């Protein structure tokens, strides 16, 4: 694949992540923070997020197994997870977090469980998409990760 | 007209630093000179960022660097408080998350306000103003 084709593909991939609602403006903030001193900043943050948030996912899983679940505790953990997800612009994940918290406040265990399944799905999908995006960007060269739509 | 700001110049270094950068400050504070820096302010502003979420913390650190602040990060409120106590005069402002596991952000605010008289800016993923206004 020649360079121009690569660039176009990366740009399209990136745009579709926004168009399909996977990412929000916070991701653009991350791109703007990337510079020569921190050329892989966006990928670093995303990697950090997935590494760190896995413990929160496990914690929620454990707490959901309790009968009855401690909704207050679940809400607190989810607040943390939502905050973390917000910092990388994970739009769909964030939406599921908000829904989960609504169910917590309503004391609806089943609602929580269903939402959590959906959350994990979105979390996994985003991870795969971003991995593919970063891989392509790396192949094409460092300049591509900060490309903006025209 | 923009207000002129005076800052005590101890160690102005761009980039994130660990606690060591403040070592010199205590001994040089007596001989520290005051400098009027209307153009540069707030470059070199010594910020302590406290947030238990390491992803958010890393983002805040980078944002601070881009603003040419002298930034120190901390993921635990109790550690932050000890740092502030040990290195009095080493920071200009504290940026703190509201919800933290080891100490509530408001608790930190209270201590910092009483002991160090430093400005504390509260941050919350909870977008409601009420969540941060409680700090009043």
Tab-separated table of C-alpha atoms in Angstrom:
chain	number	residue	atom	x	y	z
A	1	UNK	CA	0.000	0.000	0.000
A	2	UNK	CA	1.514	3.341	-0.953
A	3	UNK	CA	1.886	6.210	1.467
A	4	UNK	CA	-1.050	8.279	0.260
A	5	UNK	CA	-3.383	5.332	0.372
A	6	UNK	CA	-2.228	4.588	3.921
A	7	UNK	CA	-2.846	8.149	4.998
A	8	UNK	CA	-6.291	8.186	3.476
A	9	UNK	CA	-7.194	4.905	5.100
A	10	UNK	CA	-6.015	6.128	8.504
A	11	UNK	CA	-7.944	9.343	8.113
A	12	UNK	CA	-11.099	7.470	7.149
A	13	UNK	CA	-10.692	5.035	10.004
A	14	UNK	CA	-10.255	7.864	12.433
A	15	UNK	CA	-13.250	9.768	11.092
A	16	UNK	CA	-15.491	6.727	11.303
A	17	UNK	CA	-14.645	6.305	14.988
A	18	UNK	CA	-16.133	9.748	15.555
A	19	UNK	CA	-19.010	9.351	13.118
A	20	UNK	CA	-20.077	6.049	14.627
A	21	UNK	CA	-20.002	7.537	18.107
A	22	UNK	CA	-17.146	5.511	19.543
A	23	UNK	CA	-15.106	8.599	20.345
A	24	UNK	CA	-15.901	12.137	21.395
A	25	UNK	CA	-14.003	15.464	21.477
A	26	UNK	CA	-11.870	14.382	24.404
A	27	UNK	CA	-9.963	12.126	21.997
A	28	UNK	CA	-9.140	15.217	19.942
A	29	UNK	CA	-7.827	16.839	23.137
A	30	UNK	CA	-5.475	13.883	23.485
A	31	UNK	CA	-4.332	14.271	19.894
A	32	UNK	CA	-3.617	17.930	20.540
A	33	UNK	CA	-1.482	17.013	23.537
A	34	UNK	CA	0.717	14.807	21.382
A	35	UNK	CA	3.939	16.509	20.327
A	36	UNK	CA	7.555	15.794	19.439
A	37	UNK	CA	8.424	15.207	23.082
A	38	UNK	CA	5.500	12.789	23.417
A	39	UNK	CA	4.980	11.372	19.917
A	40	UNK	CA	2.909	8.378	21.035
A	41	UNK	CA	0.908	10.130	23.692
A	42	UNK	CA	-2.539	9.070	22.470
A	43	UNK	CA	-1.605	5.421	22.227
A	44	UNK	CA	0.085	5.576	25.638
A	45	UNK	CA	-3.002	6.992	27.275
A	46	UNK	CA	-5.285	4.432	25.659
A	47	UNK	CA	-2.945	1.619	26.713
A	48	UNK	CA	-2.798	3.002	30.228
A	49	UNK	CA	-6.586	3.229	30.344
A	50	UNK	CA	-7.141	-0.373	29.288
A	51	UNK	CA	-4.502	-1.623	31.661
A	52	UNK	CA	-5.759	0.312	34.652
A	53	UNK	CA	-9.504	-0.023	34.070
A	54	UNK	CA	-9.378	-3.823	33.968
A	55	UNK	CA	-9.199	-3.874	37.757
A	56	UNK	CA	-12.354	-1.743	37.930
A	57	UNK	CA	-14.124	-4.147	35.580
A	58	UNK	CA	-13.129	-7.062	37.808
A	59	UNK	CA	-14.248	-5.200	40.876
A	60	UNK	CA	-17.669	-4.523	39.364
A	61	UNK	CA	-17.956	-8.142	38.317
A	62	UNK	CA	-17.204	-9.336	41.835
A	63	UNK	CA	-19.628	-6.906	43.396
A	64	UNK	CA	-22.412	-7.828	40.988
A	65	UNK	CA	-22.152	-11.431	42.151
A	66	UNK	CA	-23.167	-10.456	45.656
A	67	UNK	CA	-26.729	-10.986	46.669
A	68	UNK	CA	-28.041	-8.380	47.144
A	69	UNK	CA	-25.463	-6.208	45.449
A	70	UNK	CA	-24.091	-3.168	47.275
A	71	UNK	CA	-25.435	-0.550	44.863
A	72	UNK	CA	-23.646	2.262	46.588
A	73	UNK	CA	-20.309	0.566	46.171
A	74	UNK	CA	-21.086	-0.327	42.559
A	75	UNK	CA	-22.038	3.270	41.874
A	76	UNK	CA	-18.738	4.480	43.325
A	77	UNK	CA	-16.664	2.083	41.269
A	78	UNK	CA	-18.618	2.992	38.164
A	79	UNK	CA	-18.064	6.683	38.858
A	80	UNK	CA	-14.326	6.010	38.765
A	81	UNK	CA	-14.628	3.933	35.628
A	82	UNK	CA	-16.724	6.580	33.928
A	83	UNK	CA	-14.179	9.257	34.782
A	84	UNK	CA	-11.375	7.184	33.389
A	85	UNK	CA	-13.310	6.373	30.226
A	86	UNK	CA	-14.117	10.057	29.774
A	87	UNK	CA	-10.459	10.951	29.764
A	88	UNK	CA	-9.878	8.986	26.568
A	89	UNK	CA	-13.126	10.091	24.934
A	90	UNK	CA	-14.744	6.634	25.044
A	91	UNK	CA	-18.232	7.876	24.177
A	92	UNK	CA	-20.245	4.653	24.003
A	93	UNK	CA	-18.535	3.205	27.063
A	94	UNK	CA	-19.297	6.400	28.945
A	95	UNK	CA	-22.974	6.179	27.967
A	96	UNK	CA	-23.197	2.647	29.335
A	97	UNK	CA	-21.538	3.815	32.552
A	98	UNK	CA	-24.177	6.499	32.993
A	99	UNK	CA	-26.960	3.975	32.392
A	100	UNK	CA	-25.417	1.559	34.849
A	101	UNK	CA	-25.359	4.268	37.508
A	102	UNK	CA	-29.032	4.994	36.890
A	103	UNK	CA	-29.810	1.341	37.564
A	104	UNK	CA	-27.655	1.446	40.700
A	105	UNK	CA	-29.591	4.395	42.020
A	106	UNK	CA	-32.829	2.570	41.274
A	107	UNK	CA	-31.506	-0.541	43.007
A	108	UNK	CA	-32.154	-2.527	39.852
A	109	UNK	CA	-29.716	-5.460	39.902
A	110	UNK	CA	-30.904	-6.969	36.652
A	111	UNK	CA	-30.652	-3.644	34.854
A	112	UNK	CA	-27.117	-3.321	36.169
A	113	UNK	CA	-26.152	-6.743	34.918
A	114	UNK	CA	-27.599	-6.245	31.459
A	115	UNK	CA	-25.977	-2.837	31.124
A	116	UNK	CA	-22.673	-4.195	32.327
A	117	UNK	CA	-22.711	-6.854	29.609
A	118	UNK	CA	-23.309	-4.160	27.028
A	119	UNK	CA	-20.595	-2.009	28.589
A	120	UNK	CA	-18.042	-4.794	28.331
A	121	UNK	CA	-19.005	-5.293	24.715
A	122	UNK	CA	-18.460	-1.621	23.886
A	123	UNK	CA	-15.239	-1.561	25.896
A	124	UNK	CA	-13.896	-4.539	23.923
A	125	UNK	CA	-15.026	-3.220	20.557
A	126	UNK	CA	-13.367	0.135	21.137
A	127	UNK	CA	-10.162	-1.564	22.181
A	128	UNK	CA	-10.004	-3.584	18.965
A	129	UNK	CA	-10.783	-0.581	16.811
A	130	UNK	CA	-8.178	1.584	18.482
A	131	UNK	CA	-5.562	-1.153	18.301
A	132	UNK	CA	-6.160	-1.450	14.575
A	133	UNK	CA	-6.023	2.327	14.205
A	134	UNK	CA	-2.758	2.689	16.103
A	135	UNK	CA	-1.181	-0.193	14.250
A	136	UNK	CA	-2.007	1.346	10.908
A	137	UNK	CA	-0.831	4.756	12.075
A	138	UNK	CA	2.462	3.280	13.260
A	139	UNK	CA	3.046	1.599	9.922
A	140	UNK	CA	2.440	4.783	8.017
A	141	UNK	CA	4.686	6.908	10.192
A	142	UNK	CA	4.396	9.093	13.311
A	143	UNK	CA	2.756	12.104	11.644
A	144	UNK	CA	-0.467	10.249	11.017
A	145	UNK	CA	-1.752	9.826	14.537
A	146	UNK	CA	-2.449	13.531	14.815
A	147	UNK	CA	-4.112	13.979	11.469
A	148	UNK	CA	-7.311	15.967	11.488
A	149	UNK	CA	-10.253	15.772	9.155
A	150	UNK	CA	-10.432	18.596	6.641
B	1	UNK	CA	-5.109	46.428	32.332
B	2	UNK	CA	-3.800	43.027	33.213
B	3	UNK	CA	-2.641	42.727	36.788
B	4	UNK	CA	1.049	42.204	37.168
B	5	UNK	CA	1.931	39.059	39.001
B	6	UNK	CA	4.967	38.544	41.121
B	7	UNK	CA	6.296	35.114	41.696
B	8	UNK	CA	9.076	33.989	43.913
B	9	UNK	CA	11.550	32.332	41.655
B	10	UNK	CA	12.904	29.207	43.229
B	11	UNK	CA	13.280	26.561	40.580
B	12	UNK	CA	11.593	27.167	37.289
B	13	UNK	CA	11.845	24.081	35.168
B	14	UNK	CA	9.437	22.954	32.507
B	15	UNK	CA	8.239	19.405	32.497
B	16	UNK	CA	6.932	17.104	35.160
B	17	UNK	CA	9.104	16.588	38.157
B	18	UNK	CA	9.201	14.277	41.090
B	19	UNK	CA	9.552	15.484	44.644
B	20	UNK	CA	13.323	16.015	44.340
B	21	UNK	CA	12.971	19.231	42.408
B	22	UNK	CA	11.785	20.994	45.547
B	23	UNK	CA	14.865	20.078	47.553
B	24	UNK	CA	16.621	23.338	46.805
B	25	UNK	CA	13.637	25.543	47.519
B	26	UNK	CA	13.750	25.379	51.286
B	27	UNK	CA	17.351	26.517	51.432
B	28	UNK	CA	17.075	29.169	48.757
B	29	UNK	CA	13.813	30.719	49.950
B	30	UNK	CA	15.717	33.169	52.106
B	31	UNK	CA	17.681	34.401	49.147
B	32	UNK	CA	14.866	33.999	46.622
B	33	UNK	CA	14.227	37.101	44.613
B	34	UNK	CA	10.910	38.414	43.461
B	35	UNK	CA	10.466	38.776	39.770
B	36	UNK	CA	7.722	40.517	37.880
B	37	UNK	CA	6.796	38.316	34.931
B	38	UNK	CA	3.758	39.740	33.145
B	39	UNK	CA	4.506	38.032	29.854
B	40	UNK	CA	5.581	34.674	31.117
B	41	UNK	CA	3.006	34.141	33.818
B	42	UNK	CA	1.787	31.570	34.403
B	43	UNK	CA	4.707	29.675	32.858
B	44	UNK	CA	6.615	27.972	35.590
B	45	UNK	CA	3.539	27.871	37.817
B	46	UNK	CA	4.182	25.100	40.310
B	47	UNK	CA	1.187	22.841	40.228
B	48	UNK	CA	0.465	19.772	42.293
B	49	UNK	CA	-2.118	17.565	40.593
B	50	UNK	CA	-3.904	14.996	42.719
B	51	UNK	CA	-6.122	12.349	41.127
B	52	UNK	CA	-6.500	8.667	41.923
B	53	UNK	CA	-7.178	7.783	38.285
B	54	UNK	CA	-3.787	7.326	36.660
B	55	UNK	CA	-5.085	7.809	33.133
B	56	UNK	CA	-6.634	11.158	34.029
B	57	UNK	CA	-3.509	12.049	35.993
B	58	UNK	CA	-1.282	11.436	32.991
B	59	UNK	CA	-3.535	13.566	30.780
B	60	UNK	CA	-3.511	16.405	33.320
B	61	UNK	CA	0.245	16.155	33.572
B	62	UNK	CA	0.630	16.542	29.832
B	63	UNK	CA	-1.845	19.427	29.738
B	64	UNK	CA	0.166	21.161	32.452
B	65	UNK	CA	3.392	20.602	30.554
B	66	UNK	CA	1.880	22.175	27.465
B	67	UNK	CA	1.055	25.220	29.582
B	68	UNK	CA	4.702	25.288	30.660
B	69	UNK	CA	3.758	24.651	34.253
B	70	UNK	CA	6.143	23.011	36.646
B	71	UNK	CA	3.941	20.010	37.407
B	72	UNK	CA	4.127	17.327	40.074
B	73	UNK	CA	1.593	14.528	40.120
B	74	UNK	CA	0.226	12.447	42.939
B	75	UNK	CA	-2.278	9.621	42.868
B	76	UNK	CA	-2.970	9.608	46.586
B	77	UNK	CA	-4.339	12.477	48.634
B	78	UNK	CA	-2.515	11.437	51.799
B	79	UNK	CA	0.809	11.389	49.951
B	80	UNK	CA	-0.018	14.782	48.421
B	81	UNK	CA	-0.717	16.259	51.821
B	82	UNK	CA	2.566	14.941	53.226
B	83	UNK	CA	4.385	16.335	50.233
B	84	UNK	CA	2.796	19.749	50.765
B	85	UNK	CA	3.782	19.657	54.410
B	86	UNK	CA	7.353	18.570	53.728
B	87	UNK	CA	7.893	21.058	50.956
B	88	UNK	CA	6.207	24.197	52.154
B	89	UNK	CA	6.581	26.973	49.633
B	90	UNK	CA	7.181	24.572	46.774
B	91	UNK	CA	3.794	24.892	45.133
B	92	UNK	CA	1.588	27.685	43.890
B	93	UNK	CA	-1.638	25.793	43.355
B	94	UNK	CA	-3.173	22.385	43.950
B	95	UNK	CA	-5.471	20.715	41.425
B	96	UNK	CA	-7.480	17.984	43.065
B	97	UNK	CA	-10.078	15.401	42.149
B	98	UNK	CA	-13.180	15.353	44.327
B	99	UNK	CA	-13.710	11.605	44.644
B	100	UNK	CA	-10.679	9.733	45.903
B	101	UNK	CA	-10.537	6.491	47.865
B	102	UNK	CA	-8.052	7.435	50.596
B	103	UNK	CA	-9.236	10.950	51.313
B	104	UNK	CA	-12.151	12.992	50.086
B	105	UNK	CA	-11.037	15.924	47.924
B	106	UNK	CA	-12.841	18.311	50.271
B	107	UNK	CA	-10.889	16.914	53.175
B	108	UNK	CA	-7.685	17.667	51.331
B	109	UNK	CA	-8.997	21.119	50.499
B	110	UNK	CA	-9.708	21.762	54.142
B	111	UNK	CA	-6.255	20.691	55.277
B	112	UNK	CA	-4.455	22.575	52.536
B	113	UNK	CA	-6.485	25.706	53.146
B	114	UNK	CA	-5.823	25.647	56.893
B	115	UNK	CA	-2.205	24.561	56.914
B	116	UNK	CA	-0.719	25.985	53.744
B	117	UNK	CA	-3.074	28.664	52.570
B	118	UNK	CA	-2.700	27.449	48.994
B	119	UNK	CA	-5.370	27.805	46.335
B	120	UNK	CA	-6.997	24.480	45.537
B	121	UNK	CA	-8.899	23.874	42.325
B	122	UNK	CA	-11.391	21.052	42.553
B	123	UNK	CA	-12.111	18.795	39.602
B	124	UNK	CA	-14.919	16.346	39.106
B	125	UNK	CA	-16.139	14.021	36.401
B	126	UNK	CA	-19.524	14.851	37.841
B	127	UNK	CA	-20.475	17.825	35.689
B	128	UNK	CA	-22.796	19.409	38.198
B	129	UNK	CA	-21.567	22.668	39.710
B	130	UNK	CA	-22.900	21.541	43.072
B	131	UNK	CA	-20.321	18.762	43.172
B	132	UNK	CA	-17.443	21.255	43.209
B	133	UNK	CA	-19.184	24.139	44.983
B	134	UNK	CA	-19.362	22.124	48.171
B	135	UNK	CA	-15.757	23.160	48.604
B	136	UNK	CA	-16.941	26.600	49.651
